Short mmCIF file of C-alpha atoms in Angstrom, two decimals:
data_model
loop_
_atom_site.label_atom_id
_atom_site.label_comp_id
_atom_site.label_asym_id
_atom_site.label_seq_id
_atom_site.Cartn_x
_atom_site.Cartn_y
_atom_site.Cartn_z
CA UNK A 753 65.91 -137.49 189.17
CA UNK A 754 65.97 -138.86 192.70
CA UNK A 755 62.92 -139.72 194.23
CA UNK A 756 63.32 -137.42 197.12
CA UNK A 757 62.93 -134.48 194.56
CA UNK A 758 59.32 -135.78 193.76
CA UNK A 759 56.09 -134.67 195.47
CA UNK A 760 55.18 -138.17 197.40
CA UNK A 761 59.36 -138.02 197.85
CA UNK A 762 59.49 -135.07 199.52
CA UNK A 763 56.39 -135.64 201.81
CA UNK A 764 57.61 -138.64 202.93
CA UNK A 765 61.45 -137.33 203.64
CA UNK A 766 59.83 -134.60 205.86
CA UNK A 767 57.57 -137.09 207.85
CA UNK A 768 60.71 -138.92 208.94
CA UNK A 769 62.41 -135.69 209.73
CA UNK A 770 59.69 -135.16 212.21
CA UNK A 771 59.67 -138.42 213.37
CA UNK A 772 63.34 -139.01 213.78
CA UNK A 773 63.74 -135.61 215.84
CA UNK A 774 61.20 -136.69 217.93
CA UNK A 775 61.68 -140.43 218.63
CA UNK A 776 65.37 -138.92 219.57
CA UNK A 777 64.58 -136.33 221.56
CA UNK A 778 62.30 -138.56 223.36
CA UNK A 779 64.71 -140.99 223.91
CA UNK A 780 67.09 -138.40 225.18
CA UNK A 781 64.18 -137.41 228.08
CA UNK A 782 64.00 -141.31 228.88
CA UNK A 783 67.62 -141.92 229.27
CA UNK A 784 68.60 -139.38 231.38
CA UNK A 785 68.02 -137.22 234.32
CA UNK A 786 65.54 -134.32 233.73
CA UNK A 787 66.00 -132.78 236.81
CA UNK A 788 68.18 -130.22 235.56
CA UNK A 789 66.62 -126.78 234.90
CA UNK A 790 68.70 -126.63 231.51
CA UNK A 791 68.04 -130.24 230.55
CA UNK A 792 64.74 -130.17 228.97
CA UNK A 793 65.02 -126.42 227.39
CA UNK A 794 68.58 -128.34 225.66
CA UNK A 795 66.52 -131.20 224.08
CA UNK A 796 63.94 -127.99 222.57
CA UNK A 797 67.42 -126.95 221.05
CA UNK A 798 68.55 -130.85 220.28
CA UNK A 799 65.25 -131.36 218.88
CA UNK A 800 64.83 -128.59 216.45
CA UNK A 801 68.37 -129.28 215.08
CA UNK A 802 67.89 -132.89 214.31
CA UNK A 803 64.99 -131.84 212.05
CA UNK A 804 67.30 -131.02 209.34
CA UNK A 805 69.92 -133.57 209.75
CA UNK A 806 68.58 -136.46 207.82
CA UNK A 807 67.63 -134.00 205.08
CA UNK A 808 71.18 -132.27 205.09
CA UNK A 809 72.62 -136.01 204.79
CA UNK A 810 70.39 -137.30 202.20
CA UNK A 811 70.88 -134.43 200.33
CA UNK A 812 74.62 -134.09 200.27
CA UNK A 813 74.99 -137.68 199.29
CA UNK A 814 73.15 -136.72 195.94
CA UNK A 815 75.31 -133.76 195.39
CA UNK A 816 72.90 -131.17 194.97
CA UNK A 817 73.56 -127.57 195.95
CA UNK A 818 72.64 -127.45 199.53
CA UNK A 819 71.88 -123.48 199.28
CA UNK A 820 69.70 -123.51 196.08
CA UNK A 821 68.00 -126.86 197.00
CA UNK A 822 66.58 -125.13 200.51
CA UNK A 823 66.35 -121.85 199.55
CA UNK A 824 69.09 -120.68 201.57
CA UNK A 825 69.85 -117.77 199.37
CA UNK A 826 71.16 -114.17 199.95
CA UNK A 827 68.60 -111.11 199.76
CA UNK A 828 69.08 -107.33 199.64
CA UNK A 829 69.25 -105.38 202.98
CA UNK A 830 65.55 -103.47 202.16
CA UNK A 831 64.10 -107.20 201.01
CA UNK A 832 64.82 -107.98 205.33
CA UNK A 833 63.87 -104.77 206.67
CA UNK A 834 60.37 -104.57 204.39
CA UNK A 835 60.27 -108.48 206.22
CA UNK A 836 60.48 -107.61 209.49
CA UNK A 837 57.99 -104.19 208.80
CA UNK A 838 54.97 -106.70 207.38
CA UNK A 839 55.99 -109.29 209.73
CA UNK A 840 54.95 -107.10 212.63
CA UNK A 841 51.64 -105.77 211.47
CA UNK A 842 51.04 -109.68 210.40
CA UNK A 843 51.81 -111.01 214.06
CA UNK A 844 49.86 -108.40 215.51
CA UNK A 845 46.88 -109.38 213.58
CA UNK A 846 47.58 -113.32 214.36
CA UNK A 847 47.57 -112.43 217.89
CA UNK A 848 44.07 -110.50 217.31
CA UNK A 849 42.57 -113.69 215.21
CA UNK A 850 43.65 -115.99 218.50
CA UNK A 851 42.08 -113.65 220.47
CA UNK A 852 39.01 -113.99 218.93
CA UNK A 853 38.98 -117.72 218.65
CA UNK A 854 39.03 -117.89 222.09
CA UNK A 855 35.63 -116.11 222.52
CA UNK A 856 34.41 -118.41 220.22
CA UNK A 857 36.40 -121.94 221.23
CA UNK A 858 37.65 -121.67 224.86
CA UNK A 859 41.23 -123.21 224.46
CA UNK A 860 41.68 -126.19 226.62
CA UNK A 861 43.57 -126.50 229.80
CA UNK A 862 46.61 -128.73 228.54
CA UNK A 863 47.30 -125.33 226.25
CA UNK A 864 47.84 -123.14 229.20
CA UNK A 865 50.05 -126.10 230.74
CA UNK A 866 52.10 -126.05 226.95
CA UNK A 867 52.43 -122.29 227.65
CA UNK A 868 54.20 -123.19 230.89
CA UNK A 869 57.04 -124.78 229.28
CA UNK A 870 58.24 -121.16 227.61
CA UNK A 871 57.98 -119.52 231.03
CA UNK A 872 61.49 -119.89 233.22
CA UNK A 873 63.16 -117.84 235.54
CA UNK A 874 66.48 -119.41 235.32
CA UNK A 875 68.47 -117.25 233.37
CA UNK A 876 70.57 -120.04 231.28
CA UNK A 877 67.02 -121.94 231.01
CA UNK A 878 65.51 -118.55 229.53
CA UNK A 879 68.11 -118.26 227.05
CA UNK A 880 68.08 -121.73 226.16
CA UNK A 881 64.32 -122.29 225.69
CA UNK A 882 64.68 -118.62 223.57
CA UNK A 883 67.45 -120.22 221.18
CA UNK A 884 65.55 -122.68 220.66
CA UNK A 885 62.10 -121.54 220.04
CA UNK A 886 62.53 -118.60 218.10
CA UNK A 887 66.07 -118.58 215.66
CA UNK A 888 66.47 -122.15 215.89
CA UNK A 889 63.05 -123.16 215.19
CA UNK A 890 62.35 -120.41 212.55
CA UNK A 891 65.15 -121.63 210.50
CA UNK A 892 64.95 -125.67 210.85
CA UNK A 893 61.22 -125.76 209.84
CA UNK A 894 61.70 -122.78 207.08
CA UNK A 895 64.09 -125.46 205.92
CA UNK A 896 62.55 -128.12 205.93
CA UNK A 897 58.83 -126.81 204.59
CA UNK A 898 59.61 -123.64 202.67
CA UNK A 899 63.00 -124.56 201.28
CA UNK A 900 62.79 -127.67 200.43
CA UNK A 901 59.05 -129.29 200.73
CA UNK A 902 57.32 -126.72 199.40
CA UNK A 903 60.03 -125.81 196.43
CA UNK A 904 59.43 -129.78 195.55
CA UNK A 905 56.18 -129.42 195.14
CA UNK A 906 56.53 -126.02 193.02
CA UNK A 907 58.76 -127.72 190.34
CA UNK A 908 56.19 -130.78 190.59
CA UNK A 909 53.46 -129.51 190.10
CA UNK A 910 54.02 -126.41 188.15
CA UNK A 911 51.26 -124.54 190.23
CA UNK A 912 52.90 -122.16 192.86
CA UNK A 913 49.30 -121.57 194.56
CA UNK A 914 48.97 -125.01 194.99
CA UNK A 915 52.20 -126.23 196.54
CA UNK A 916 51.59 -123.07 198.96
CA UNK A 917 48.08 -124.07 200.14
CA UNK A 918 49.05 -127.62 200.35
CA UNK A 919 52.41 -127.04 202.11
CA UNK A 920 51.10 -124.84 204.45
CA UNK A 921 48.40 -127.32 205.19
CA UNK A 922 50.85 -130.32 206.18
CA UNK A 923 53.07 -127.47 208.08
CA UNK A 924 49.51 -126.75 209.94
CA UNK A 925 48.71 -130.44 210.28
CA UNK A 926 52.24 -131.65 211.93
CA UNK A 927 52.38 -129.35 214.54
CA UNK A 928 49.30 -131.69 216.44
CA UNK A 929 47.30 -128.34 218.13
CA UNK A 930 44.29 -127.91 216.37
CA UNK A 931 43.55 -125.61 218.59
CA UNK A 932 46.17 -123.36 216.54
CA UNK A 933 45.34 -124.95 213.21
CA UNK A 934 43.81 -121.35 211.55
CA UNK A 935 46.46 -119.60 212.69
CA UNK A 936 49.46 -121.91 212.00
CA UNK A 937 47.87 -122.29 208.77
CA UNK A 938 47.38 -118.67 207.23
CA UNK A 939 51.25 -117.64 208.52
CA UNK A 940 52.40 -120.77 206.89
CA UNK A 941 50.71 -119.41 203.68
CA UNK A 942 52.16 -115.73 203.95
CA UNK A 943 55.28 -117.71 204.99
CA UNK A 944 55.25 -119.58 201.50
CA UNK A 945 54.24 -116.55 199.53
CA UNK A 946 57.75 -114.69 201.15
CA UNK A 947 59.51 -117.67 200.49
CA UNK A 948 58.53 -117.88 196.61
CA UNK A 949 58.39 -114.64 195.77
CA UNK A 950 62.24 -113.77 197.14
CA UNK A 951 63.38 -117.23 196.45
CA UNK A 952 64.38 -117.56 199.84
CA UNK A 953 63.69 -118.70 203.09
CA UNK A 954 65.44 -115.85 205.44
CA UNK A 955 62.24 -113.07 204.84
CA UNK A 956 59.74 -116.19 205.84
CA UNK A 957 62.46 -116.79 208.32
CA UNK A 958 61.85 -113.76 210.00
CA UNK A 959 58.21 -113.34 209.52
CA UNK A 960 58.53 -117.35 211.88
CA UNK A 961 61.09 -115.91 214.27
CA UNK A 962 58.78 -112.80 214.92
CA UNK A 963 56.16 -114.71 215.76
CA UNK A 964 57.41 -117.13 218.12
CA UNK A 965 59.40 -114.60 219.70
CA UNK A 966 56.28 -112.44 220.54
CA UNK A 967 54.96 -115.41 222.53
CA UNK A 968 58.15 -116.57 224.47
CA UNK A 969 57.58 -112.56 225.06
CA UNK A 970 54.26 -112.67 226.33
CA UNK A 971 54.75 -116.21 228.32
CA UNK A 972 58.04 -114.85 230.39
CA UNK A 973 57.10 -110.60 230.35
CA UNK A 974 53.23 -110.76 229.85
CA UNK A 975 52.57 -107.56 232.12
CA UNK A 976 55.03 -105.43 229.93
CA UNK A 977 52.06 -105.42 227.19
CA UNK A 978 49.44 -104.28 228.64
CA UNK A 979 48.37 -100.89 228.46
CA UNK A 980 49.69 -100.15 225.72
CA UNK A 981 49.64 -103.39 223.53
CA UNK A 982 46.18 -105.20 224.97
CA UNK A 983 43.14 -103.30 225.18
CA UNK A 984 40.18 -105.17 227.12
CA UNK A 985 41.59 -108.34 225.66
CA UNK A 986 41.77 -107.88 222.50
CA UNK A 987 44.89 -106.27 220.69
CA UNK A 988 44.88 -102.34 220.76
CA UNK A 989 43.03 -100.88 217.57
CA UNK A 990 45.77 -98.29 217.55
CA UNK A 991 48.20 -101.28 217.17
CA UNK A 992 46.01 -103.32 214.55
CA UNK A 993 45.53 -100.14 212.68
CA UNK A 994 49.36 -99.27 212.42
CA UNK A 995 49.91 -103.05 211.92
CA UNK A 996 48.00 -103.00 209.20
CA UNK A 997 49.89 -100.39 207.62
CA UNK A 998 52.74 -101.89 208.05
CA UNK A 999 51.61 -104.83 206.15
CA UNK A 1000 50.53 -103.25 203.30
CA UNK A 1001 53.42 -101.00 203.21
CA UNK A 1002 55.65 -103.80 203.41
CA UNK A 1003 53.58 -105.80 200.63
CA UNK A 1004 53.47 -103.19 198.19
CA UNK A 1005 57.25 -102.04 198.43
CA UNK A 1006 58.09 -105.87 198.63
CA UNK A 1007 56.22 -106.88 195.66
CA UNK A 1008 57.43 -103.64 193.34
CA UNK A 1009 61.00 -104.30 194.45
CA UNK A 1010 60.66 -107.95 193.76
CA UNK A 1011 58.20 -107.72 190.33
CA UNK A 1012 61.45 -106.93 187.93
CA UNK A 1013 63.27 -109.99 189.24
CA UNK A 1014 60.47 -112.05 188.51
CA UNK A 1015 59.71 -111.05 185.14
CA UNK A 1016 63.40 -111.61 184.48
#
């Protein structure tokens, strides 16, 4: 077995991931002219796709089945919708749990400034920065942490709970904003439940997308949601409530569709 397919393996092969997509991108900032509106929301899509390259090329020189190594694998039509219905009662109640951090821990100024970057008018810039952000970045780090980190660790260790919790834990740790830790944390672990439990990445996928599209949402169209979305700053109860719904809904159908296939 090679040691890429080993815990410490694995770890370490998605540490340089990370490192090589940003040393590059960096590099790509320093050596040329950022003066361009597009420029900088290009590296966010250069960026996100070097993340999988070195993994993509160390795994197709040990001849391994790219799809069933990352979890890239095909799931029924009602497995995606029943995704995207708990994903949005999910999101709604990760925007709430922010929310109430913030009364808590005021987030610092340098967020606000990070929250800047998503925010364009340029039209090419827009869809750029969206590319990149939500579909691009929803599938290179479902990649790289549910398909194939986290499915390491599974066969390791032999304890799905664990590899979840821990997974989700470096997935919490390597995006640098503690700020966002909580948050980042408990989707990655709903993230790494969908992932396990349909044996693919796309419903964790979208659960990812979802979420990062509802802030590029709020960052470029933030007026659009109020009234009916925000209520005194806090998410609508009418919204939480049929969010919540939603979830459980989408958990209960998910997990009786699912149940046979894993008993099989």
């Amino acid at each position: 077995m090679s040691v890429i397919f080993t815990a410490r393996g694995a770890f370490i092969l998605v540490t340089l991931s990370l490192l090589f997509s940003g040393f590059l991108t960096s590099a790509l900032i320093l050596l040329f002219d950022p003066a361009g509106q597009a420029f900088l929301p290009s590296t966010l899509i250069v960026g996100e796709l070097l993340l999988v390259v070195p993994l993509i090329v160390i795994l197709t020189r040990n001849t391994v089945n790219l799809g069933e190594t990352l979890r890239i694998n095909p799931v029924s039509r009602r497995t995606l919708l029943l995704s995207v219905l708990l994903s949005c009662g999910i999101v709604a109640w990760a925007d709430e749990l922010e929310r109430i951090i913030a009364l808590i821990i005021p987030p610092p100024q340098w967020l606000d400034q990070l929250g800047q970057f998503l925010r364009v008018e340029d039209p090419l810039s827009l869809t750029l920065i969206f590319i990149g952000a939500v579909p691009l970045a929803a599938f290179s780090e479902e990649v790289l942490f549910r398909g194939f980190l986290q499915q390491v660790l599974e066969k390791q260790w032999k304890d799905v709970t664990r590899a979840v919790l821990v997974g989700s834990l470096f997935f919490a740790f390597v995006h640098l904003i503690p700020y966002w830790a909580i948050q980042i944390y408990l989707l990655g672990v709903i993230m790494g439940y969908l992932a396990w439990i349909t044996n693919s990445i796309f419903p964790s996928m979208i659960l990812h997308g979802i979420n990062n599209g509802i802030a590029f949402s709020f960052a470029n169209w933030g007026d659009f949601f109020e009234g009916w979305y925000t209520w005194n700053g806090h998410v609508s109860p009418l919204i939480l409530a049929i969010g919540t719904t939603m979830t459980i809904i989408g958990f209960k159908q998910l997990n009786r569709t699912l149940t046979p296939v894993l008993e099989s």
